[in-house]
Coordinates of C-alpha atoms in Angstrom, one line a residue:
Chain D
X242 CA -23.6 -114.2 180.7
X243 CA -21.0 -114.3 182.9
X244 CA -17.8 -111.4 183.1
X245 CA -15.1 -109.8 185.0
X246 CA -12.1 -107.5 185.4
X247 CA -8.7 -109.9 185.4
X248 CA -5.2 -108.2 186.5
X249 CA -1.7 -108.9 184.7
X250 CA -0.9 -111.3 187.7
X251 CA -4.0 -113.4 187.3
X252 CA -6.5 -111.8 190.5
X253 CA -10.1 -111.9 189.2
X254 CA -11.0 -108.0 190.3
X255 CA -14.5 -108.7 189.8
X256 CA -16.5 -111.5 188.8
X257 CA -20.2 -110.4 187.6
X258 CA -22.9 -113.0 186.4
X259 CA -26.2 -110.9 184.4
X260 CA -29.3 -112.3 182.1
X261 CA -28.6 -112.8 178.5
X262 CA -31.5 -110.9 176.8
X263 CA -32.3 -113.8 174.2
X264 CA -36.1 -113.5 173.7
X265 CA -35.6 -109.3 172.6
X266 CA -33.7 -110.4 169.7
X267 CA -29.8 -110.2 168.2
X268 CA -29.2 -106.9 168.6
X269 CA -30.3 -106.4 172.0
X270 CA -27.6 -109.2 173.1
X271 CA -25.0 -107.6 171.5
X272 CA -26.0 -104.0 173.5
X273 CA -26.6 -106.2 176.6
X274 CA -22.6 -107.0 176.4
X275 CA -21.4 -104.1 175.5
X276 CA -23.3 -102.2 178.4
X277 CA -22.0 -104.8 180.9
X278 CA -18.1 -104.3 179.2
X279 CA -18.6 -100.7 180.0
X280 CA -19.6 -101.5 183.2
X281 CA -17.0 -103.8 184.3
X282 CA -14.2 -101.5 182.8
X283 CA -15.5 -98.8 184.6
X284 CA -15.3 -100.8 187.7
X285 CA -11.4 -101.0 188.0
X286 CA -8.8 -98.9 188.8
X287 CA -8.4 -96.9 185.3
X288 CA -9.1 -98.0 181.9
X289 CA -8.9 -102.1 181.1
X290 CA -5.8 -102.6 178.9
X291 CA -7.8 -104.8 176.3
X292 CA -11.2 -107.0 176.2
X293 CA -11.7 -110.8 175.5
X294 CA -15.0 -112.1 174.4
X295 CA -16.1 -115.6 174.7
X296 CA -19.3 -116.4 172.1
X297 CA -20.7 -119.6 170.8
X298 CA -21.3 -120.5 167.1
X299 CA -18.5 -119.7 164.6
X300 CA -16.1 -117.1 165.2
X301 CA -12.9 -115.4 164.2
X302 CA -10.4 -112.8 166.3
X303 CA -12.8 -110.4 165.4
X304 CA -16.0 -111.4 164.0
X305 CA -18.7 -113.5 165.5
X306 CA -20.1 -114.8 162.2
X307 CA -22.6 -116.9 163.3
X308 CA -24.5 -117.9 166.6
X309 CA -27.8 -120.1 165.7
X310 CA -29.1 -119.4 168.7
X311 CA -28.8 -115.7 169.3
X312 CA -29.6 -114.9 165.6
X313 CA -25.8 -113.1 165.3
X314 CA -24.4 -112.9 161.6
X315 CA -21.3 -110.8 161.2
X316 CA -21.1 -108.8 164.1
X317 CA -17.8 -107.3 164.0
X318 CA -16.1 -107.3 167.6
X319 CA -15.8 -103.8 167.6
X320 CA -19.6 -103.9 168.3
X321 CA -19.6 -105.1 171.5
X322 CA -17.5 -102.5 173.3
X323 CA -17.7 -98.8 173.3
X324 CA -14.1 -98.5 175.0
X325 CA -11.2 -97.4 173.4
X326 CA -9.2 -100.6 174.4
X327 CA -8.6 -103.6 171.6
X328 CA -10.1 -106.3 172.2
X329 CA -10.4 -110.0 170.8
X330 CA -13.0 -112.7 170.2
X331 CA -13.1 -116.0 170.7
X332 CA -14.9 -119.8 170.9
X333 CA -16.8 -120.8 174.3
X334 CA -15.8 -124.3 174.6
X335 CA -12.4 -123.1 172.7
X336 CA -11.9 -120.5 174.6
X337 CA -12.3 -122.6 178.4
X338 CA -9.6 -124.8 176.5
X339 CA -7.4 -122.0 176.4
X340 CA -7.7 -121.3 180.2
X341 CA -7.1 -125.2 181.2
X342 CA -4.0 -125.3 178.7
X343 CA -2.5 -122.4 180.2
X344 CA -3.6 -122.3 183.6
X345 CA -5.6 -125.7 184.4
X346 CA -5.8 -129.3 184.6
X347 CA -3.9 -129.0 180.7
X348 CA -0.9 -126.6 181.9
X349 CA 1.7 -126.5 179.7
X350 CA 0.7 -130.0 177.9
X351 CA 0.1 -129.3 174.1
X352 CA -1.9 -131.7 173.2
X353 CA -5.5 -133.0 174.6
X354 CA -8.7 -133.0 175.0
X355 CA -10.8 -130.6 177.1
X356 CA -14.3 -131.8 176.9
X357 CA -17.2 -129.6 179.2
X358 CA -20.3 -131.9 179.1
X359 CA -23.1 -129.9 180.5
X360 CA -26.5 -129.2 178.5
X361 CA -24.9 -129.8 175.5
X362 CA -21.4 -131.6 174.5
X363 CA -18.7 -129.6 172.6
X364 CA -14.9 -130.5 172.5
X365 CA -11.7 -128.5 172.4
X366 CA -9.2 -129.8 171.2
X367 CA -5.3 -128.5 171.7
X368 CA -2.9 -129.7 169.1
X369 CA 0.4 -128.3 169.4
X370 CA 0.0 -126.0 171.5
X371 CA -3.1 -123.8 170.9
X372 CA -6.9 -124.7 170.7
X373 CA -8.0 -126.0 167.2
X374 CA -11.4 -125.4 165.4
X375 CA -10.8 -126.6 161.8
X376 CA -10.3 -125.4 158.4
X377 CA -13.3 -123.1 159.2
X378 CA -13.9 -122.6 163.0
X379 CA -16.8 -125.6 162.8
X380 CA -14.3 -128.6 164.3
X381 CA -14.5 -130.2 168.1
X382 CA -18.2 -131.1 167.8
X383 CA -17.4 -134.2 169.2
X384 CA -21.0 -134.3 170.9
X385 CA -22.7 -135.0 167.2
X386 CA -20.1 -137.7 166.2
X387 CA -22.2 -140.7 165.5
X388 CA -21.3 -143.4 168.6
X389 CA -24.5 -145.4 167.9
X390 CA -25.1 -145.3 164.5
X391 CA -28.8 -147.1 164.6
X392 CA -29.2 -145.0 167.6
X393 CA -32.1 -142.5 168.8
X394 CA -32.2 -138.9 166.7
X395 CA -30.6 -136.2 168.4
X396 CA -32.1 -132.6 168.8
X397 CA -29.5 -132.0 165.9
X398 CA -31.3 -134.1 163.5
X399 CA -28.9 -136.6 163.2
X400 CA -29.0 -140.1 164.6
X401 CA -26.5 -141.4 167.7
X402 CA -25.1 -138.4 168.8
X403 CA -22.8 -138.6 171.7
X404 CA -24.9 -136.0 173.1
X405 CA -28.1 -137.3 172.7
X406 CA -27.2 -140.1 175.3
X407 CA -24.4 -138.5 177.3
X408 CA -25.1 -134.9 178.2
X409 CA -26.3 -133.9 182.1
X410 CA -29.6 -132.9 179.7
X411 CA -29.7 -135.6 178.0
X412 CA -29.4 -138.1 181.1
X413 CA -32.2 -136.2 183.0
X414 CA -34.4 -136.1 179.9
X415 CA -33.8 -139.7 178.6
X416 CA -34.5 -141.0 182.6
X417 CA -37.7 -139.5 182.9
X418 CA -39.0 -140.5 179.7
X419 CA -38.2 -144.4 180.7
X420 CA -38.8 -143.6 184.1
X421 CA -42.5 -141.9 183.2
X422 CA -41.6 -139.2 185.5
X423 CA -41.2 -135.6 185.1
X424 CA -37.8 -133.3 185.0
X425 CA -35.5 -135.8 187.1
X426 CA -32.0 -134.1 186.8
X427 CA -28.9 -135.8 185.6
X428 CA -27.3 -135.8 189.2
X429 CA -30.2 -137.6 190.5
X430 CA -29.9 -140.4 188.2
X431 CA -25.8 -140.9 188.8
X432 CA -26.7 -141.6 192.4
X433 CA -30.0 -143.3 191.7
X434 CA -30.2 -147.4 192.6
X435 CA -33.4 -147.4 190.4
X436 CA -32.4 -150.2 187.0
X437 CA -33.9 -148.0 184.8
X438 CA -31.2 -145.3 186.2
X439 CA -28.6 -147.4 186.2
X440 CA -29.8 -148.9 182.8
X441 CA -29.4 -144.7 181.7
X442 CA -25.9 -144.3 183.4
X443 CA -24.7 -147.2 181.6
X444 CA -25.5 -146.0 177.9
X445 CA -24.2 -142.4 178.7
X446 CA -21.0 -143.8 180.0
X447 CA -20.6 -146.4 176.8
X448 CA -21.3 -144.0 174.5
X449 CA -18.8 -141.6 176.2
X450 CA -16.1 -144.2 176.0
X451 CA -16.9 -144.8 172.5
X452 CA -16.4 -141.3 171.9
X453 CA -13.3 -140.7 173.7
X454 CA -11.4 -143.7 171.8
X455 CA -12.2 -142.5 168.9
X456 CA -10.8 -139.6 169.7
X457 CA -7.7 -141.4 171.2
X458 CA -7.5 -143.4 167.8
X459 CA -7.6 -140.4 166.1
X460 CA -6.1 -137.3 167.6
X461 CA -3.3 -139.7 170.2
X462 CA -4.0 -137.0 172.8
X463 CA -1.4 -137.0 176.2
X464 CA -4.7 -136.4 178.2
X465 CA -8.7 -135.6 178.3
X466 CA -9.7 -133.3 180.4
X467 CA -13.6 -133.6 181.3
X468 CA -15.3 -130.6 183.1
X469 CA -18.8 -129.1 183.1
X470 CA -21.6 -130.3 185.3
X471 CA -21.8 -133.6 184.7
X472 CA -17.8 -134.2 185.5
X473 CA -19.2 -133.0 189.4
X474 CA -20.1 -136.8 189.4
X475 CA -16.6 -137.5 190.2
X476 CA -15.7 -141.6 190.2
X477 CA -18.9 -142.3 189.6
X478 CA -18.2 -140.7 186.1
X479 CA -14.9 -141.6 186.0
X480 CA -14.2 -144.5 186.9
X481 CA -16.8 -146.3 184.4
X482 CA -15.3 -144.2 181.6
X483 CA -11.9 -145.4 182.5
X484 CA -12.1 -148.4 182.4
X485 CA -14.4 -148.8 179.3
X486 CA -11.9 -146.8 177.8
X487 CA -8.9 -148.8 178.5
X488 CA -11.0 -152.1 177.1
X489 CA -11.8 -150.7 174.2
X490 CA -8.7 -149.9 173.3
X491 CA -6.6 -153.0 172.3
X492 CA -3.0 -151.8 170.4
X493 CA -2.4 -148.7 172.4
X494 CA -2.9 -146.9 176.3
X495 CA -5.4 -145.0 177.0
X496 CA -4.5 -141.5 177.6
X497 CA -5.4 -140.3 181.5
X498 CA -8.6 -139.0 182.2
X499 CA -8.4 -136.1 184.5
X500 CA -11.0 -133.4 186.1
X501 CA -11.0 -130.1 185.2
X502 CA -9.5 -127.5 187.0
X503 CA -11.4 -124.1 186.4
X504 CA -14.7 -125.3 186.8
X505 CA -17.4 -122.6 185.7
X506 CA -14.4 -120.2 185.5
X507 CA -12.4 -121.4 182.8
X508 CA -14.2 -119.3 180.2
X509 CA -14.2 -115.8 181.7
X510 CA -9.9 -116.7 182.6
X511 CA -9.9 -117.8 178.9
X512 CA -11.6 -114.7 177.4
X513 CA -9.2 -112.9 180.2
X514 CA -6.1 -114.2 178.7
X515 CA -7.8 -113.4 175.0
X516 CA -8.2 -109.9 176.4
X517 CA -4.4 -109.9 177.7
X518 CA -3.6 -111.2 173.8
X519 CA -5.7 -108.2 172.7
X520 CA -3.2 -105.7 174.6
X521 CA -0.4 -107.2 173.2
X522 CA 0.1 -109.4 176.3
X523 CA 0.4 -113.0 175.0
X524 CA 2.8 -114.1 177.8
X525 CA 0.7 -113.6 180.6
X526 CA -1.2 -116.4 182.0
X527 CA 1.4 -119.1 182.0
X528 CA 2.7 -117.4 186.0
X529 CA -0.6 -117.1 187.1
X530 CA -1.7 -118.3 190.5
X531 CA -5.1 -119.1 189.9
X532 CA -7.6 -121.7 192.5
X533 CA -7.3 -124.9 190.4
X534 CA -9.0 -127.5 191.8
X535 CA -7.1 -130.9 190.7
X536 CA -8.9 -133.4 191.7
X537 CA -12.4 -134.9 191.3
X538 CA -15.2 -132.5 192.5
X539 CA -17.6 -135.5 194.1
X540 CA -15.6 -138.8 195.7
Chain M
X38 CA 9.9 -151.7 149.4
X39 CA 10.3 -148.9 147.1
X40 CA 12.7 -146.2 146.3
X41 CA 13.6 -143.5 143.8
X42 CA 16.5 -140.4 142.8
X43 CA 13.9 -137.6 142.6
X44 CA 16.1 -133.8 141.4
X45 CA 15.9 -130.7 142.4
X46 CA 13.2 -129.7 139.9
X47 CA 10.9 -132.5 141.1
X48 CA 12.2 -135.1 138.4
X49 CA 11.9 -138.8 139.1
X50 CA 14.7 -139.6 138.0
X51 CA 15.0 -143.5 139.0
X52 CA 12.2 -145.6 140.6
X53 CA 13.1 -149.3 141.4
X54 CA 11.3 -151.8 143.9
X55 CA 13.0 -154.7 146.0
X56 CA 11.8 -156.9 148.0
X57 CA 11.6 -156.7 151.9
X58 CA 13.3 -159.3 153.7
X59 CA 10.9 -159.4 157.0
X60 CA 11.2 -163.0 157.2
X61 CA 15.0 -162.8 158.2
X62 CA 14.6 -160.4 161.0
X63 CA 14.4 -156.5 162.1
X64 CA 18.4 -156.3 160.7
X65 CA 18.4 -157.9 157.6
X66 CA 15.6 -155.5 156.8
X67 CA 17.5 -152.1 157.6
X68 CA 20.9 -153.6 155.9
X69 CA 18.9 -154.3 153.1
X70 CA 17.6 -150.8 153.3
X71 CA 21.2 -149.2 153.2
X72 CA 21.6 -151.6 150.2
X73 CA 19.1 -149.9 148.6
X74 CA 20.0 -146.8 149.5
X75 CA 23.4 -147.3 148.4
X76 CA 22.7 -148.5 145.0
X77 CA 20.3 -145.9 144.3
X78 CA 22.8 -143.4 145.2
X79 CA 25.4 -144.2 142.7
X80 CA 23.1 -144.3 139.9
X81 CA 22.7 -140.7 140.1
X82 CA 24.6 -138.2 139.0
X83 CA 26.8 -137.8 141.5
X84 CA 26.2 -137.9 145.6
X85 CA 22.5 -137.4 146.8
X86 CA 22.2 -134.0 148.4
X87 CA 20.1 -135.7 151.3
X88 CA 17.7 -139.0 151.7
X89 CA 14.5 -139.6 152.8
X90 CA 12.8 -142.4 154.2
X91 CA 9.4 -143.6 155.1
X92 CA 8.7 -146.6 157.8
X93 CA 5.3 -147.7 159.2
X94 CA 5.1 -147.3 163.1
X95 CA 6.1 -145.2 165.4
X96 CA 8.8 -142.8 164.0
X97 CA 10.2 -139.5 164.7
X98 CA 12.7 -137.9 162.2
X99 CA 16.0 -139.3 163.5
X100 CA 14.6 -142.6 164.8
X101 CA 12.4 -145.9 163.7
X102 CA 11.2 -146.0 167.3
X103 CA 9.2 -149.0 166.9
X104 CA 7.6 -151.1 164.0
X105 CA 5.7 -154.1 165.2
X106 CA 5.6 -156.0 161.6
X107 CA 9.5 -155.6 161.3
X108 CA 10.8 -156.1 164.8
X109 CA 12.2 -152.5 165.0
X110 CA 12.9 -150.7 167.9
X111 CA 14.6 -147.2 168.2
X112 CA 16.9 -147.8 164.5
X113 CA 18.2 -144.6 164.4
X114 CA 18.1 -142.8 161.0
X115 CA 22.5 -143.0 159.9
X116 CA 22.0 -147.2 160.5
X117 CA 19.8 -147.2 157.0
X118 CA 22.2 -145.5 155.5
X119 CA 26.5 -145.5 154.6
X120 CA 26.3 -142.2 152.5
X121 CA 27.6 -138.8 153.8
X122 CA 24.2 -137.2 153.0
X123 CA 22.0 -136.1 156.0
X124 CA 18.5 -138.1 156.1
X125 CA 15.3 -137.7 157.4
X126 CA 12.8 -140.0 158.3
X127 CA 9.1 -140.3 158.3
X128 CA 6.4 -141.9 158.9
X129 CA 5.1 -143.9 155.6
X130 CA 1.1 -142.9 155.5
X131 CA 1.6 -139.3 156.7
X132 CA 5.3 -139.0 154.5
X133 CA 2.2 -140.2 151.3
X134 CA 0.1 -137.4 153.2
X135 CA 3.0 -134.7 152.6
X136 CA 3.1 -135.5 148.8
X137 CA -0.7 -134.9 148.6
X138 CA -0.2 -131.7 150.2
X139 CA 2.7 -130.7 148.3
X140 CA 2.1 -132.1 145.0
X141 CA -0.9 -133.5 144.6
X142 CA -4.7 -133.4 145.9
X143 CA -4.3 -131.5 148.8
X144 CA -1.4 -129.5 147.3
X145 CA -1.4 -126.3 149.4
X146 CA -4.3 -127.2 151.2
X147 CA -3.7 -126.5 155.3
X148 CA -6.3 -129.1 156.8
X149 CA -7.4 -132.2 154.9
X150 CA -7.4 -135.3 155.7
X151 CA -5.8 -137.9 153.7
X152 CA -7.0 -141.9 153.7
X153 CA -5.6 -144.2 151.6
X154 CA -7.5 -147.7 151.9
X155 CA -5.8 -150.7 150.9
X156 CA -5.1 -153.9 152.7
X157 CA -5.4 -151.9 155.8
X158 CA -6.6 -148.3 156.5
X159 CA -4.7 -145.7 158.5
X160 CA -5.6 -141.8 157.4
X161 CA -2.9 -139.0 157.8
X162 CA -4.3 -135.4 158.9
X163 CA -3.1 -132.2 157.5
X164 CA -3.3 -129.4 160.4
X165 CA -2.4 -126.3 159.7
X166 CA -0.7 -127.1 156.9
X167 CA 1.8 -130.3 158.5
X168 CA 1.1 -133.9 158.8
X169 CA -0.1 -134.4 162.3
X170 CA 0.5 -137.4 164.4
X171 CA -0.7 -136.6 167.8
X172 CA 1.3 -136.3 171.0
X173 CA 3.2 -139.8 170.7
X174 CA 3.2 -140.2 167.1
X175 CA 0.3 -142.8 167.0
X176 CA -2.2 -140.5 165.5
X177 CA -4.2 -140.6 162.3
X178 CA -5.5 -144.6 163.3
X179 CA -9.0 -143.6 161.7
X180 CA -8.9 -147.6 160.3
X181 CA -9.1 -148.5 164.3
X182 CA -12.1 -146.6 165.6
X183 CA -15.5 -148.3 166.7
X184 CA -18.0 -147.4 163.3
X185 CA -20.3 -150.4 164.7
X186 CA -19.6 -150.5 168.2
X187 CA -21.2 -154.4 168.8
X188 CA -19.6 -155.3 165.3
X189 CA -17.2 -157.7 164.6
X190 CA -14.3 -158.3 165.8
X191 CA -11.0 -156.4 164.2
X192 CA -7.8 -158.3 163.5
X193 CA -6.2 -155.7 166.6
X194 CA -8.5 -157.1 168.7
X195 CA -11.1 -154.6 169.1
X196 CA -14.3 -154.3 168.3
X197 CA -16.8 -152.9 164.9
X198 CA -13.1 -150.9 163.3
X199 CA -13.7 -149.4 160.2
X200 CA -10.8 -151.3 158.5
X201 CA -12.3 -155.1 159.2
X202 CA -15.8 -153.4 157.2
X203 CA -13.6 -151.3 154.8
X204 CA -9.9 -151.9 153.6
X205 CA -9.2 -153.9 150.9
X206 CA -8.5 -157.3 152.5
X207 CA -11.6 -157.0 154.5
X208 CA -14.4 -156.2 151.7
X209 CA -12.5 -159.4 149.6
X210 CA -12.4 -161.6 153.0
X211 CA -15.7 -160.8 154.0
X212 CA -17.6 -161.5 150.5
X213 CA -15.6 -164.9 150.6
X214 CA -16.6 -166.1 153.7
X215 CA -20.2 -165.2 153.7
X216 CA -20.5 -166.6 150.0
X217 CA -18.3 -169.9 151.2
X218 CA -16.2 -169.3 148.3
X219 CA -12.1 -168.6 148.2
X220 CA -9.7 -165.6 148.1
X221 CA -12.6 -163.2 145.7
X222 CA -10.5 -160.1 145.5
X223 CA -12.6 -156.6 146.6
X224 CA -12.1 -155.3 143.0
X225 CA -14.6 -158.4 142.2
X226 CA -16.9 -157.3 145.2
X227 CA -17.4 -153.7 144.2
X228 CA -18.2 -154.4 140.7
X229 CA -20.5 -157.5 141.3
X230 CA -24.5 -157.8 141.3
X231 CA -24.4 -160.8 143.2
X232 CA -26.5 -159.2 146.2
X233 CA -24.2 -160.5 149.0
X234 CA -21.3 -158.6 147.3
X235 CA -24.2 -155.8 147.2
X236 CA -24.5 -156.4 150.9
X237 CA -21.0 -156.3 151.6
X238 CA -20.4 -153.6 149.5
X239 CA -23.2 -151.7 151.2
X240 CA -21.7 -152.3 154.7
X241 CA -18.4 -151.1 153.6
X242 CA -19.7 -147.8 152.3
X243 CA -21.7 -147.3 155.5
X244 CA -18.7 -147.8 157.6
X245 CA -16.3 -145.2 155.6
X246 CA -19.0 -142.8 155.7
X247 CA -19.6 -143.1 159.1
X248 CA -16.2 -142.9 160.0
X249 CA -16.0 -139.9 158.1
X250 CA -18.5 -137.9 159.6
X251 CA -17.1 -139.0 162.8
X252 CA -13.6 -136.8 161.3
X253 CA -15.6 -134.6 159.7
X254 CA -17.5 -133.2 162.6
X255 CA -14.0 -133.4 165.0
X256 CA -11.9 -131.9 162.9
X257 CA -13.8 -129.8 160.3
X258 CA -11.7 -130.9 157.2
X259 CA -11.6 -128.5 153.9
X260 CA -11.4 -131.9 152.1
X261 CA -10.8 -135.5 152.4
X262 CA -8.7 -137.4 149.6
X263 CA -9.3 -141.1 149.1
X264 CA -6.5 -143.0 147.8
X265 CA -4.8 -146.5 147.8
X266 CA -6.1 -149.4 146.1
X267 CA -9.9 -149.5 146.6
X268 CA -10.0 -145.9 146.1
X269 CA -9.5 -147.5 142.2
X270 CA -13.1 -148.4 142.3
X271 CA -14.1 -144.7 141.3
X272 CA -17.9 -144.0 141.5
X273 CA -18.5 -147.2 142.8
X274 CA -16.9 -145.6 146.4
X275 CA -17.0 -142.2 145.7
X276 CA -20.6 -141.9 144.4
X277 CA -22.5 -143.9 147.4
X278 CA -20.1 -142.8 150.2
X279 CA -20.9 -138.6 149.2
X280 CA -24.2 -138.9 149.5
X281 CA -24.2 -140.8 153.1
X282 CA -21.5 -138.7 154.0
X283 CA -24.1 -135.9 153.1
X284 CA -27.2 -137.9 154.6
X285 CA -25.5 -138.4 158.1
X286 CA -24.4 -134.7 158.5
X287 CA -27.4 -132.3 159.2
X288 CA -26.6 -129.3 160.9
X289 CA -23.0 -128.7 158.6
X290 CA -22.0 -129.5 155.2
X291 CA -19.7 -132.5 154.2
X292 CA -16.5 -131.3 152.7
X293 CA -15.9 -132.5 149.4
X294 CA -14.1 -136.2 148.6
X295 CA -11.8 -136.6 146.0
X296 CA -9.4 -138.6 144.6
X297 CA -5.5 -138.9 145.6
X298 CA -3.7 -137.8 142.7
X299 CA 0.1 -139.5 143.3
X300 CA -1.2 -142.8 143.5
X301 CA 1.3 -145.7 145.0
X302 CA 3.9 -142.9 144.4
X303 CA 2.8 -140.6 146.8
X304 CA 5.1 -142.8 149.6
X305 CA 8.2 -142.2 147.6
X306 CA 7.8 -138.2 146.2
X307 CA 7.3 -137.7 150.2
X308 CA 10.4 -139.7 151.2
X309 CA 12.2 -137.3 148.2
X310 CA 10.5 -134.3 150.2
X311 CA 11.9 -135.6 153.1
X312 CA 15.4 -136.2 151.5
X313 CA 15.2 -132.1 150.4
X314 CA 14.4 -131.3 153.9
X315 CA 17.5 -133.0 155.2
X316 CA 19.7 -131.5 152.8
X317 CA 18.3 -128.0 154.0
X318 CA 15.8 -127.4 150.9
X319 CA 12.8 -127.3 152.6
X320 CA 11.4 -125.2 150.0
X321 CA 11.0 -127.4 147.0
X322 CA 8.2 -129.3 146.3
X323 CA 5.4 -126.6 145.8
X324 CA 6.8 -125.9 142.6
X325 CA 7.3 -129.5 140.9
X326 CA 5.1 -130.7 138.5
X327 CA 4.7 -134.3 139.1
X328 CA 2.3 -136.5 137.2
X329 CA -1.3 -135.7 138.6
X330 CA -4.0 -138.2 138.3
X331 CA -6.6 -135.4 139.4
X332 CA -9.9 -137.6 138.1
X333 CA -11.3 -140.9 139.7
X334 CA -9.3 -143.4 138.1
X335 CA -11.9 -146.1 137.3
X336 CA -15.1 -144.7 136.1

């Protein structure tokens, strides 16, 4: 897990990165953040004015009610900080949509797509201003829509997921299982002149365009924003998924693809700005100065 | 086209149909629309507080920005009409989409997604408690995304859509070709045992439910309405399309489906929405009792 201390004008104080105690069960997680909150507020110059919490699963302001994969039900926010200061919870993936609407590649643009593909594939979506997540906090899981519906079974038990094809995991795994070789990572296939790379490549980027006009059919975003480790491919991700894009697409444009700005930073400046929220700050953010990196990572 | 003198109290007071004349050119169609209008208004008792119309395209609420099946481009909203009363327009499947929300299936229901299937298929989504139509207006185009990416080929050009598996006019063209027989409407399909119509059939069903797992899992829906024609068939779509709806989600549940309950008068009650909106009454609605058809109509 990764956290920091973020001022009113937008200067990351402190940026600190520790291990996520998984294996020791729920509850030890939950301490594990609240130790490091204390830590970090006690780091600054006085008390932090209020604390934003990024967490997977599903979650509300101020419950995370559910995390599969750190066994959390109902853990009230209050729970993970011993300070006095308010603070406020939010989405992972929803949350780094947040920081790239109001201080990224999205700025001020209220509505698109901001799509991190890195182990796994999770989408948030901005409509009308604000990151969306459904009638119950479950929406954006645009990695489990079905692009190939005969397709191979995802981890999820489904069939055709866009992730099972198109995330940096899913790239390195499904390579070295045609390749009959052992833990080749994603990055190694993009650059790889071996067919059977190339062969990979090619079905992660279809299924990617298939995704993202069905999201353009659907949702008529003004822009999709793709970030997380596999986006570090630059062109070679891009460009492919462009232009498969635009051809797929026969009655209407396809909305621009662009890069991400925040990179690995966009969820501790989103739970920042949910921590701002907290004190009764929404405003802030929109002046901030932060390192945005506009264009493609790799060329 | 359609049109109606719907009170205060949600009364439908007058409903007439005329025909459109879209073979004599974008004007003849909006003069005949202020024709309409016109007549309707003097059949009243007394002067319409406000009017409300609903156009397919693209359409914002003082302008018919562009219809490609009636030559329209930016109409603005006084040229359909010579009254004094303010109007509003709308777009026609997400003004159908309103009703449903205010009146009917959906009625106060903040996210849902409404899909009336006839000849063709275009869905409009309820966010936050609004018809939504993405940044430009073209959103909601659920009949256009890629169900069977190498499938046929789609009347729009593209590839696999749902609507060339699932409207109306596809299920009745497709049975007829592939049985070499001549106009068989889909009401014949659905309710035949001839096993190509069973095949058909099957292939329809397959491509709504994966289409609506693909919404389902984007934007986490609290329900999904099925209405226009096809919708008629009852159990026969309902029944098989639930439980592959069901089958193709695994790690969430499928929200339920149900029937629309305005039927082909949801268009019209949301135009008289509309209207009330204009005329600064953007209150009523919730409390009309309309005619709800709240069971599968065929069964």
């Amino acid at each position: 897990m990764k956290g920091g201390l973020v001022s009113e004008s937008g200067t990351v104080l402190l940026s600190e990165r520790r291990h996520t105690p998984r294996s020791e069960g729920p509850e030890a997680v939950v301490s594990a953040i609240r130790d490091f909150i204390g830590h970090l507020a006690t780091s600054g110059d006085g008390a932090p004015a209020g604390v934003g919490l990024a967490v997977p699963g599903l979650v509300s302001e101020d419950t995370a009610i559910y995390a599969a994969n750190l066994g959390w039900r109902d853990v009230p926010a209050k729970d993970f900080t011993g300070l006095d200061a308010p603070i406020m919870l939010g989405h992972d993936v929803r949350t780094g949509g947040l920081a790239e609407n109001v201080l990224g590649a999205g700025r001020g643009v209220a509505d698109f797509l901001f799509l991190p593909i890195g182990t796994g594939i999770a989408g948030a979506m901005i409509v009308n201003g604000e990151p969306y997540g459904g009638t119950s906090g479950w929406g954006g899981e645009i990695g489990h829509i079905p692009v190939f519906p005969d397709g191979e079974q995802c981890a999820c038990g489904q069939f055709g997921c866009l992730e099972t094809y198109a995330s940096a995991a899913s790239v390195g795994r499904r390579y070295s299982l045609r390749a009959g070789l052992e833990d080749v990572r994603a990055e190694q296939v993009v650059t790889s002149d071996d067919p059977v790379a190339i062969e990979i490549w090619d079905e992660a980027v279809e299924a990617l365009s298939l995704a993202l006009a069905t999201y353009t059919l659907l949702l008529d975003p003004s822009m999709i924003v793709l970030g997380g480790g596999l986006a570090e491919a630059g062109p070679a991700l891009f460009d492919p998924v462009r232009t498969r894009l635009v051809k797929r697409l026969a009655f209407r444009a396809a909305p621009p693809l662009l890069p991400a700005a925040l990179g690995v930073d966009a969820g501790m400046l989103g739970a920042a700005l949910l921590g701002w929220r907290a004190a009764g700050r929404p405003e802030l953010g929109a002046g901030w100065e932060v390192e945005v990196r506009s264009a493609p990572l790799v060329s």
